[in-house]
Short mmCIF file of C-alpha atoms in Angstrom, two decimals:
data_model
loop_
_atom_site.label_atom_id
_atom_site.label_comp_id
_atom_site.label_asym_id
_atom_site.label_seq_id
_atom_site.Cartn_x
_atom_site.Cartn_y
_atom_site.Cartn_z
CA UNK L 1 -5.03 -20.16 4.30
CA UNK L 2 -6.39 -22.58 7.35
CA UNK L 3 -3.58 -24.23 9.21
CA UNK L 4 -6.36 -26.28 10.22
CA UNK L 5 -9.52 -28.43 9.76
CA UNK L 6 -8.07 -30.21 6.10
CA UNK L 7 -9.96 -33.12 6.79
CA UNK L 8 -13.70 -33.73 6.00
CA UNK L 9 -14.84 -31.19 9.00
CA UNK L 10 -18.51 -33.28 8.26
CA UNK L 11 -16.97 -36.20 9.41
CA UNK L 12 -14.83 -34.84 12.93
CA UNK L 13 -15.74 -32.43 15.66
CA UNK L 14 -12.04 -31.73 16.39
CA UNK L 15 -9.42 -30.14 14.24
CA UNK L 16 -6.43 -32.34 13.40
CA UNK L 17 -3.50 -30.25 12.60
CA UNK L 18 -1.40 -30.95 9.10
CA UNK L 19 1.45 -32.37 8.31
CA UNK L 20 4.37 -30.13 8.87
CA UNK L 21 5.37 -28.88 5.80
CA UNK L 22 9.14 -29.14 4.08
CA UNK L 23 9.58 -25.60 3.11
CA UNK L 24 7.98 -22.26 3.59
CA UNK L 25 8.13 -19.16 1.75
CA UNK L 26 9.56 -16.07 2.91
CA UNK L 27 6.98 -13.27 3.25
CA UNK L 28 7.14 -10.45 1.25
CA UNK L 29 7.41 -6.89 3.21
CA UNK L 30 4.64 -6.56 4.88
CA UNK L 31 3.39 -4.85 8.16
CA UNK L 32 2.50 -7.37 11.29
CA UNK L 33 0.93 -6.73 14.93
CA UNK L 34 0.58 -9.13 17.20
CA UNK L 35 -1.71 -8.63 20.71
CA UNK L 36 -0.69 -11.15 22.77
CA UNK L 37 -2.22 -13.23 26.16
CA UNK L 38 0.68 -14.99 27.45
CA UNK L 39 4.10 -14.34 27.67
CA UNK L 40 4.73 -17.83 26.12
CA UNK L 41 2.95 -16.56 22.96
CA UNK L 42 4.47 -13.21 22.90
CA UNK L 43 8.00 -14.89 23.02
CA UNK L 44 7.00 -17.49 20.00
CA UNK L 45 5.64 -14.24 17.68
CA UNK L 46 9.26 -12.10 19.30
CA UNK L 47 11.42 -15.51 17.84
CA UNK L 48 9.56 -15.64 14.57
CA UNK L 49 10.00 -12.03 13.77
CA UNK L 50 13.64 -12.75 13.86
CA UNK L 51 13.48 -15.58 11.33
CA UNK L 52 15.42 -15.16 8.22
CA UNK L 53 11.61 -16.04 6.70
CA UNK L 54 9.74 -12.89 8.06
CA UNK L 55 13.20 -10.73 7.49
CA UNK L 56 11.56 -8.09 5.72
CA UNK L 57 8.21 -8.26 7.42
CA UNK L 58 8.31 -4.57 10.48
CA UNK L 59 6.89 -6.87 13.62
CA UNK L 60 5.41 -4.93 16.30
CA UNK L 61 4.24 -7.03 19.69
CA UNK L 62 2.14 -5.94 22.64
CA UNK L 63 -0.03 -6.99 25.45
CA UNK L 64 -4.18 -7.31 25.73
CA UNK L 65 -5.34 -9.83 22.80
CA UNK L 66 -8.46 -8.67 21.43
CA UNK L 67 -9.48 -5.68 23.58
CA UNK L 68 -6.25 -4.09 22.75
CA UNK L 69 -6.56 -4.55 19.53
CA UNK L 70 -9.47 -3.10 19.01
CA UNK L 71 -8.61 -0.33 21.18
CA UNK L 72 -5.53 0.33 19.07
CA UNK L 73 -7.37 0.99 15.81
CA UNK L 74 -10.01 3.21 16.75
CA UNK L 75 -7.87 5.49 15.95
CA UNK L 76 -5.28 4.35 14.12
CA UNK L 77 -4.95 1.91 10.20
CA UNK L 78 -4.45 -1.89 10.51
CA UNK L 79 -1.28 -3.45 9.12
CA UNK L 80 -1.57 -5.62 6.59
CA UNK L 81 -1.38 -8.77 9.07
CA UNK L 82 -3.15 -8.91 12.96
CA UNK L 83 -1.86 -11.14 15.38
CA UNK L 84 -4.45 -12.18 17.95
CA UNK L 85 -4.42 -14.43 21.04
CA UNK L 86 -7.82 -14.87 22.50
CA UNK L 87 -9.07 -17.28 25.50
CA UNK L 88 -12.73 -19.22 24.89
CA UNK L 89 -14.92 -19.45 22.38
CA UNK L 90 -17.30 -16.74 22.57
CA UNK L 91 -15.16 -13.82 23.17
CA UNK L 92 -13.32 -14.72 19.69
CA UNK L 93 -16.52 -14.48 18.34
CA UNK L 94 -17.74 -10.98 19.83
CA UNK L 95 -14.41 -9.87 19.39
CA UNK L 96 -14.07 -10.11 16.09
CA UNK L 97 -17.31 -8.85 15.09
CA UNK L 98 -16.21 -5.59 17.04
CA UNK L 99 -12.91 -5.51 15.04
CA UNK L 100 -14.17 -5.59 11.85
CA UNK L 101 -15.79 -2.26 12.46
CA UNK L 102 -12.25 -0.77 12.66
CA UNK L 103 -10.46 -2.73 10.46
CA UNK L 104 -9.35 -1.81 7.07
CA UNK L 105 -10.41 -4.03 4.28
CA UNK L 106 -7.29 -6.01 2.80
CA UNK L 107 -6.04 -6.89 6.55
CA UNK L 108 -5.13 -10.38 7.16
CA UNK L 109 -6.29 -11.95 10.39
CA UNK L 110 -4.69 -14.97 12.68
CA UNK L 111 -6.33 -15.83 15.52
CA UNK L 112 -4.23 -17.74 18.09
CA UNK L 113 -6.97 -19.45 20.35
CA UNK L 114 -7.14 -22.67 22.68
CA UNK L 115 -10.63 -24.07 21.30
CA UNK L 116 -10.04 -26.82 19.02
CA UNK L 117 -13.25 -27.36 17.32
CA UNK L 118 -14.46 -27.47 13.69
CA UNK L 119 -17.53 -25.35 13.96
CA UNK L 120 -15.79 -22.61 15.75
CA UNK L 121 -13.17 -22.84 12.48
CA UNK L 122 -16.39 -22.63 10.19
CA UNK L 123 -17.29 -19.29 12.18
CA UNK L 124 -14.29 -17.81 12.00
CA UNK L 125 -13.81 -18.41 8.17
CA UNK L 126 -17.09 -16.88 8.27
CA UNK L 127 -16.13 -13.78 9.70
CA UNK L 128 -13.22 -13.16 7.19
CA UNK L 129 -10.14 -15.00 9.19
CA UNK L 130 -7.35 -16.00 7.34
CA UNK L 131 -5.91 -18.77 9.78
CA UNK L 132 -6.75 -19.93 13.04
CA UNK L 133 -3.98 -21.66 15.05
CA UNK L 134 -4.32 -23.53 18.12
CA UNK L 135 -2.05 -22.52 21.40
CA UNK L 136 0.44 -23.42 22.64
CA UNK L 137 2.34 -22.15 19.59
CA UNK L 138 6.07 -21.98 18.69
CA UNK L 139 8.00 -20.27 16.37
CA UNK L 140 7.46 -22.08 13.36
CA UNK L 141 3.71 -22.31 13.72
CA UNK L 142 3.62 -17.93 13.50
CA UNK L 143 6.51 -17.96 10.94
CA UNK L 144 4.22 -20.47 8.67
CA UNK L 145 0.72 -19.33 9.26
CA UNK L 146 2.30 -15.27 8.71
CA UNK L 147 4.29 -16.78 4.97
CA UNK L 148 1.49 -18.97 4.39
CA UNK L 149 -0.90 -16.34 3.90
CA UNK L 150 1.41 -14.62 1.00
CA UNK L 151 2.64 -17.89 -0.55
CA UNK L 152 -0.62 -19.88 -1.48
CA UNK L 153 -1.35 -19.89 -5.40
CA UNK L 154 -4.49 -18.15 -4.76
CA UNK L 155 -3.53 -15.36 -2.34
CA UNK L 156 -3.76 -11.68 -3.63
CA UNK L 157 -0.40 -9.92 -4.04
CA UNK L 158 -0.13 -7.28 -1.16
CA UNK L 159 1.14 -4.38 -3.00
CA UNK L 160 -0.71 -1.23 -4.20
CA UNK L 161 0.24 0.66 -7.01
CA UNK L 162 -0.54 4.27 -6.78
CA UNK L 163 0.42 6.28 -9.93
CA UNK L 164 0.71 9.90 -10.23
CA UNK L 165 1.05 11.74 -13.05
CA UNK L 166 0.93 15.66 -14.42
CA UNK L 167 -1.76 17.05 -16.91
CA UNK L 168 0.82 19.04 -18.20
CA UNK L 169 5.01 19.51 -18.16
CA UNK L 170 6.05 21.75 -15.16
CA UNK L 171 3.12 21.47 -12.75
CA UNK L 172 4.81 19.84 -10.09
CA UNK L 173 3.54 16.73 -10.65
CA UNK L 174 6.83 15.04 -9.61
CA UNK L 175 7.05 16.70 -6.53
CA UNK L 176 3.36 15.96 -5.37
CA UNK L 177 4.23 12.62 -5.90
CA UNK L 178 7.27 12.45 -3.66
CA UNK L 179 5.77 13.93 -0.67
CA UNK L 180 2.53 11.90 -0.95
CA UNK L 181 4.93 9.06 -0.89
CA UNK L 182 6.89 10.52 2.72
CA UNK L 183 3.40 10.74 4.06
CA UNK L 184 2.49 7.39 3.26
CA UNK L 185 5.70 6.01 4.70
CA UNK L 186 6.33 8.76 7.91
CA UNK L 187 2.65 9.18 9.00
CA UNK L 188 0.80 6.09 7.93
CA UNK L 189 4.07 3.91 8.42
CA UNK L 190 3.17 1.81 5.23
CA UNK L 191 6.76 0.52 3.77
CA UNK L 192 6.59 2.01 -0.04
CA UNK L 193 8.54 2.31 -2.97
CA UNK L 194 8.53 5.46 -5.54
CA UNK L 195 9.49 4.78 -9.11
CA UNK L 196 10.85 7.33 -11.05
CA UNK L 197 9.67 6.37 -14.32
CA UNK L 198 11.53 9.69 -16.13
CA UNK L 199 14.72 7.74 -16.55
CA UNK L 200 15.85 10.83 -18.56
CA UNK L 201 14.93 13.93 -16.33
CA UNK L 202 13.90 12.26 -13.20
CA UNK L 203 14.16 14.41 -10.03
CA UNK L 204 13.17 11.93 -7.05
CA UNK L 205 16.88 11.26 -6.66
CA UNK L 206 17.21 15.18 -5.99
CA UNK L 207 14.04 15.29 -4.22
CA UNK L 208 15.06 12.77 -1.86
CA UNK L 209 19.38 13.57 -1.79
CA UNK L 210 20.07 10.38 -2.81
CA UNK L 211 22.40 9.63 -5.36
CA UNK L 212 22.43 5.58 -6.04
CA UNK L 213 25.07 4.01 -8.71
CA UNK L 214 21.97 1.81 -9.35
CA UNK L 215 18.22 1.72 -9.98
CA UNK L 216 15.23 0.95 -12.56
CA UNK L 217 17.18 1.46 -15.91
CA UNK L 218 19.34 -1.30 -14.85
CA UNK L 219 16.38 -3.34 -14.30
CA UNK L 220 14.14 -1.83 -17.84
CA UNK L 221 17.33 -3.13 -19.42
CA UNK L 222 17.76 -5.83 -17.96
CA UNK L 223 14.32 -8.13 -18.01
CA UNK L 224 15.39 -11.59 -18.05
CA UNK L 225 17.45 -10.93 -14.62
CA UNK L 226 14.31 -9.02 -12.73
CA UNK L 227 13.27 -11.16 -9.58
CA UNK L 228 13.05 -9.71 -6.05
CA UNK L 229 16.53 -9.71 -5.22
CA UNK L 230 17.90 -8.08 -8.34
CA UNK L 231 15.18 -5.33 -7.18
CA UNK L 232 15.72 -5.18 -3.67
CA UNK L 233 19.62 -4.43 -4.72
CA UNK L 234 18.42 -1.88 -7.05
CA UNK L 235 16.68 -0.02 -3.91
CA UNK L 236 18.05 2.78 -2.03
CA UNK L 237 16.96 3.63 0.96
CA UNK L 238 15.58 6.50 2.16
CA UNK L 239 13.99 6.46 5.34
CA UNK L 240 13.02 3.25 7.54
CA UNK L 241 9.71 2.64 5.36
CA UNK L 242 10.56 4.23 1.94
CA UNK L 243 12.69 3.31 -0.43
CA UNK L 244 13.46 4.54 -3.76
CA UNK L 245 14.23 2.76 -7.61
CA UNK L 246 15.77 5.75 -8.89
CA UNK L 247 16.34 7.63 -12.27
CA UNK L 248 19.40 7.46 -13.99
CA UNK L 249 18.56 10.95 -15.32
CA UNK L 250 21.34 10.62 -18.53
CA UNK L 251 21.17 11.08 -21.38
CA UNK L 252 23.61 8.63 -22.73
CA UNK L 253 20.77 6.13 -24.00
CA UNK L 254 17.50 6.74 -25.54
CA UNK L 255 14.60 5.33 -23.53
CA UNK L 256 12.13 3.84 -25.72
CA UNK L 257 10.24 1.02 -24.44
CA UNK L 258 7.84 -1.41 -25.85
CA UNK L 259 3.87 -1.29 -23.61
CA UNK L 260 5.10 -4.22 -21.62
CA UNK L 261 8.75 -2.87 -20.97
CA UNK L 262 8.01 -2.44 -16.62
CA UNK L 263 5.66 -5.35 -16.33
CA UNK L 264 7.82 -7.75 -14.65
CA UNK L 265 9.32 -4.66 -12.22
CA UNK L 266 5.55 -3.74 -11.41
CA UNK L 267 4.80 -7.38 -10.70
CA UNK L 268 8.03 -7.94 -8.38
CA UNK L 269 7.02 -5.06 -6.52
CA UNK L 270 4.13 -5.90 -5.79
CA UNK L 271 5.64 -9.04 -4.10
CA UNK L 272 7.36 -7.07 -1.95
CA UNK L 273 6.28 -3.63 -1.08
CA UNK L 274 2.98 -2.90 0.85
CA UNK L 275 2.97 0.23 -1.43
CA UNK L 276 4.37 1.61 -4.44
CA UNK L 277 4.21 4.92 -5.80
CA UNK L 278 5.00 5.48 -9.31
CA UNK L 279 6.07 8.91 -10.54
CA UNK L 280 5.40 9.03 -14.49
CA UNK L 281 6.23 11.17 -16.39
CA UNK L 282 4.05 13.27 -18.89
CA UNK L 283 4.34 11.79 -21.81
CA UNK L 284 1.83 9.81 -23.75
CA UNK L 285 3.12 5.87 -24.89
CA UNK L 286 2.22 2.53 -24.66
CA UNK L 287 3.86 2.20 -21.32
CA UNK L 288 2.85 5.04 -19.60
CA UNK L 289 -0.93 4.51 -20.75
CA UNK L 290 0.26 0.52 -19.16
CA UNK L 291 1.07 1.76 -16.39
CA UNK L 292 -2.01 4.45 -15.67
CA UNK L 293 -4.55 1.71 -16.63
CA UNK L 294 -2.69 -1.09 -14.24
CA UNK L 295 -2.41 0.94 -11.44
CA UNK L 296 -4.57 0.33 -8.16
CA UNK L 297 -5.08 4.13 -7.81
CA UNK L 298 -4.44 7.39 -10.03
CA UNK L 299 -3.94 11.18 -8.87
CA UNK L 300 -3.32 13.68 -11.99
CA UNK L 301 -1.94 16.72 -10.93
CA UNK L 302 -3.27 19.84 -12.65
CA UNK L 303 -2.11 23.85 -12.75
CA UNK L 304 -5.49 26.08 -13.19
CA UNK L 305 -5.17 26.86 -16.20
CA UNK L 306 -7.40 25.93 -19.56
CA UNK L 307 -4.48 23.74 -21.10
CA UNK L 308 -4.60 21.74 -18.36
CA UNK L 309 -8.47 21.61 -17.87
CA UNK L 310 -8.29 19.85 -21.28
CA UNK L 311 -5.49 17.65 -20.69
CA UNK L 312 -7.14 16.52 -17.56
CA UNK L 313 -10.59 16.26 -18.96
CA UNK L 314 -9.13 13.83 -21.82
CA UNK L 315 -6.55 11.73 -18.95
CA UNK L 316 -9.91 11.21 -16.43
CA UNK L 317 -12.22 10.33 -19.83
CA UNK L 318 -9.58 7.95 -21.15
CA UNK L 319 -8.87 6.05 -17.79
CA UNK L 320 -12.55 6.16 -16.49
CA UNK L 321 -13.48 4.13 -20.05
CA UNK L 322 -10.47 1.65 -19.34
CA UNK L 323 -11.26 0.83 -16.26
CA UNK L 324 -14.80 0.64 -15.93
CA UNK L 325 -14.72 -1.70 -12.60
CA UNK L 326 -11.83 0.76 -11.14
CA UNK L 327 -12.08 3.29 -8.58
CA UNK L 328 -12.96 6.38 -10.44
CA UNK L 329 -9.14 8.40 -11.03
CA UNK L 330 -8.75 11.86 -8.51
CA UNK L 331 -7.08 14.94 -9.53
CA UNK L 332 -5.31 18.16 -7.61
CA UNK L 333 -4.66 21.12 -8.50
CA UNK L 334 -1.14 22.98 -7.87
CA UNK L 335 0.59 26.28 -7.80
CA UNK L 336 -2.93 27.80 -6.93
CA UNK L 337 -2.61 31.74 -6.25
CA UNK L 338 0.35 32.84 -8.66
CA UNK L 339 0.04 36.30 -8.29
CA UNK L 340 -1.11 38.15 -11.23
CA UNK L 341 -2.19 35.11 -13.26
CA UNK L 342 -5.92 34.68 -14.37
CA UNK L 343 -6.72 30.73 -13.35
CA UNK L 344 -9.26 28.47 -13.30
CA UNK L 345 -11.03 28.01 -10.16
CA UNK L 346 -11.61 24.51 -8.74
CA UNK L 347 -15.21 24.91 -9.10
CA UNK L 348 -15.12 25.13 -12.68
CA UNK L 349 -12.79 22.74 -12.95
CA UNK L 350 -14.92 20.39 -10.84
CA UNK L 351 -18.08 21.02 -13.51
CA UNK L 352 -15.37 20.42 -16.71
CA UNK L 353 -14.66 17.36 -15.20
CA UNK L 354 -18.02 16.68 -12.76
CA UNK L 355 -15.83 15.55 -10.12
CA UNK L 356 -13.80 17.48 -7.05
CA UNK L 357 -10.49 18.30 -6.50
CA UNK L 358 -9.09 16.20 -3.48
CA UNK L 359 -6.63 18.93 -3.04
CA UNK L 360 -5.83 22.77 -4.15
CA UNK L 361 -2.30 23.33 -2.88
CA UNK L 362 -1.15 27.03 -3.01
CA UNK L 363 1.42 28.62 -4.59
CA UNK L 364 4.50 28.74 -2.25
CA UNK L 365 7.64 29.17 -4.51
CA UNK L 366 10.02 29.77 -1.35
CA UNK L 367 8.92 26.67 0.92
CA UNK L 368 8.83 24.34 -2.21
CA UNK L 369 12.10 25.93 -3.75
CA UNK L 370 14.19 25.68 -0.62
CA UNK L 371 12.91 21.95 -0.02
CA UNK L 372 13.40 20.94 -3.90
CA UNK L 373 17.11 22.73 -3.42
CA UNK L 374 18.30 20.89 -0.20
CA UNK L 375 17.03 17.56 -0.58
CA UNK L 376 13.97 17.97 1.40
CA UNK L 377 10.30 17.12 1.90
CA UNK L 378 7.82 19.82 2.81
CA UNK L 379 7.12 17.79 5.84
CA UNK L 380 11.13 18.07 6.62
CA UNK L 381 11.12 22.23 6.12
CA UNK L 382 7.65 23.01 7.71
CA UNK L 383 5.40 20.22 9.25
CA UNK L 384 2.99 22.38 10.99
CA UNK L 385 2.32 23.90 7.33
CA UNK L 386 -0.98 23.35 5.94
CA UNK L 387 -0.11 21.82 2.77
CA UNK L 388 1.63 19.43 4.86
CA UNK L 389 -1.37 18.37 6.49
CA UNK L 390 -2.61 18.22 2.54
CA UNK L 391 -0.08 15.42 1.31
CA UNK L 392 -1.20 13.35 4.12
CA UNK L 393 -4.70 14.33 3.43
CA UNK L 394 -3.83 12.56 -0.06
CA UNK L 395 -1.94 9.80 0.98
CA UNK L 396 -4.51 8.44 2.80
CA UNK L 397 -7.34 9.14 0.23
CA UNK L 398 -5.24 7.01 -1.83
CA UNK L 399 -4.00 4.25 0.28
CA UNK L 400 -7.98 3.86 1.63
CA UNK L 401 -6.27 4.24 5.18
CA UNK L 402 -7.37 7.17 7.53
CA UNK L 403 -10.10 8.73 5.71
CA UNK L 404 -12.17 5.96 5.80
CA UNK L 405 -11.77 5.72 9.75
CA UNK L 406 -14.29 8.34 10.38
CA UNK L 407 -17.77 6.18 8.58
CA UNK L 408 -16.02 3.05 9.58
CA UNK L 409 -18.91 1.77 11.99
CA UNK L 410 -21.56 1.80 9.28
CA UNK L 411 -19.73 -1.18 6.84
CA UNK L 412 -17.20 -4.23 7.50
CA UNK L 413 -14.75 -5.95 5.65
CA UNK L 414 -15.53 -6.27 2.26
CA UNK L 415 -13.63 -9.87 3.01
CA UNK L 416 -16.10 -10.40 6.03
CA UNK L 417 -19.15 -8.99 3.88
CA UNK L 418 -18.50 -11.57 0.61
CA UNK L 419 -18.43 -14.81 3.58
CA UNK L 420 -21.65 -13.75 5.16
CA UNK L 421 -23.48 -13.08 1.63
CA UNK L 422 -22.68 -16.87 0.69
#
């Protein structure tokens, strides 16, 4: 979305601005920094992150425009939206070709700039920017150009469905799943959501010591009412960036479900979470095969054993043939090293399956049984503990935020990359 430039730009070598519009969407919950030049521009961003609009975006403010900001993520993932306030034409220009080197693809840029000409828009659209707005701001010109990239017809929902799921019953593929999820939220501060999708048995309520009077069965139940509000009432929180839609893990009704039965929750969350994990359970239906196939990203979680070489073989086949234009699905392996027990190494599991493990976490029955009995996350009972460092290891394999950091000078924005092709 331009705010700009709406006119023939053939026909003008200025940029008229719009008319101002009547209403404007609320943005969905989403991450925004903003590097600011001027005091008078860091107070307009400061007064539209307190707008009822941008009320579930996390704002974060600072100082230095475009060096900063590409000093910042040298070492460290965009948010989903960038801020940035630049003086004169050709330093936007430089500077954004050096951002896009660091940036991860998916980011949403706004440049605030003081150059109001239409070629200088076409370069900028050019390099991938998703609205340029011309300074002196106020606060409704951020609040509209942040909603206004979320609210257009066209505009990609900004959630990412990662979906996690066991080869076989009993090999922790629950638990994997809730402390990729703290990683992703703690360490990569990306506001999630995990799903317990075992409304019978579900442990993430346990997992995370949370015990809400609400959560998805209310919403499975209840289609016609799902929006984002019934949702957002249906979340409890857990920590500042993850929330949880809880099990009701009874046994009073009998869960079956038609494919389509979590569509409409899927699709609201995607309105409003950056991220959202989805713990299913391991069974094999119409919804749970739904929900594999639809999902932005798939871990199976496998024991080293031959039951669950073949159940993993026939998951990876299935959802590699369904989703031919997907990323390819990864797979762990868990409760490696029980002593006594012949197992399957990960090299011949990587031949079975002619693809490698992201992760072999060890067999540790008294960290993982004292966290699963108080409530806690591995990170919580030992964070120096290297298979702490491996659930953050696989939260940002599958969030495409950390690993690919370290190659990130070689490629830009596949945004950036699809303007310059044309």
């Amino acid at each position: 979305m331009i705010s700009y430039a709406r006119q023939n730009p053939e026909d003008q070598s200025e940029v008229t601005p719009p008319p101002v519009e009547d209403h404007i969407a609320p943005a969905p919950r989403v991450s925004v920094q903003a590097f600011c030049e001027t005091v008078e521009t860091a107070a307009a961003v400061q007064s539209a992150g307190e707008d009822r609009r941008l009320g579930k975006a996390h704002l974060k403010i600072q100082m230095g425009g475009m060096a900063a900001a590409i000093e910042a993520y040298r070492t460290a993932p965009t948010p989903n939206v960038i801020i940035l306030e630049t003086e004169g034409r050709s330093d936007i220009l430089a500077g954004l070709d050096q951002l896009a080197t660091v940036c991860d693809s998916g980011t949403r840029v706004v440049v605030i700039g003081r150059v109001n000409d239409v070629s200088l828009y076409r370069e900028l659209v050019r390099r991938g920017v998703s609205d340029y707005v011309i300074a002196p701001v106020n606060t409704l010109d951020v609040v509209r150009s942040i909603c206004g990239l979320f609210s257009a017809p066209e505009a990609k929902a900004v959630g990412r469905v990662i979906a996690i799921v066991g080869a076989k019953g009993g090999v922790g593929a629950s638990t994997v799943a809730h402390n990729i999820a703290w990683a992703i939220a703690r360490d990569l501060t990306l506001d999630s959501v995990v799903a317990d999708l075992d409304l019978a048995f579900g442990t993430a309520g346990l997992d995370y010591n949370q015990d809400p009077p609400q959560g998805i069965a209310d919403a499975v139940f209840s289609p016609d009412r799902v929006d984002t509000a019934f949702v957002d009432r249906l979340l409890s929180k857990c920590t500042d960036h993850l929330s949880l839609l809880a099990a009701p893990a009874t046994l009073e009704r009998v869960y079956d479900f038609g494919a389509d039965a979590f569509d409409s929750i899927f699709d609201t969350l995607r309105m409003t979470m950056p991220c959202i994990v989805l713990d299913v359970p391991h069974q094999w239906s119409g919804w749970t095969k739904r929900a594999l196939v639809g999902a932005d990203d798939i871990l199976i979680v496998a024991a080293p054993d031959l039951a669950n070489l073949r159940n993993t073989k026939n998951i990876f086949d299935l959802l590699k043939a369904s989703r031919p234009n997907d990323r390819t699905p990864l797979y762990c392996l868990n409760q490696v090293g029980v002593p006594k027990r012949p197992e399957i190494n990960s090299s011949e599991f990587a031949k079975a399956i002619e693809s490698q493990p992201i992760a072999a976490i060890p067999f540790d029955p008294q960290m993982f049984g004292s966290a699963a009995n108080n409530g806690q996350m591995i990170a919580e009972i030992s964070a120096s503990h290297r298979t702490t460092e491996m659930f953050l290891q696989m939260a940002q394999r599958l969030t495409g935020r950390g690993e690919t950091k370290k190659s990130r000078g070689s490629f830009l924005s596949p945004l950036i990359e699809k303007l310059r092709a044309k």
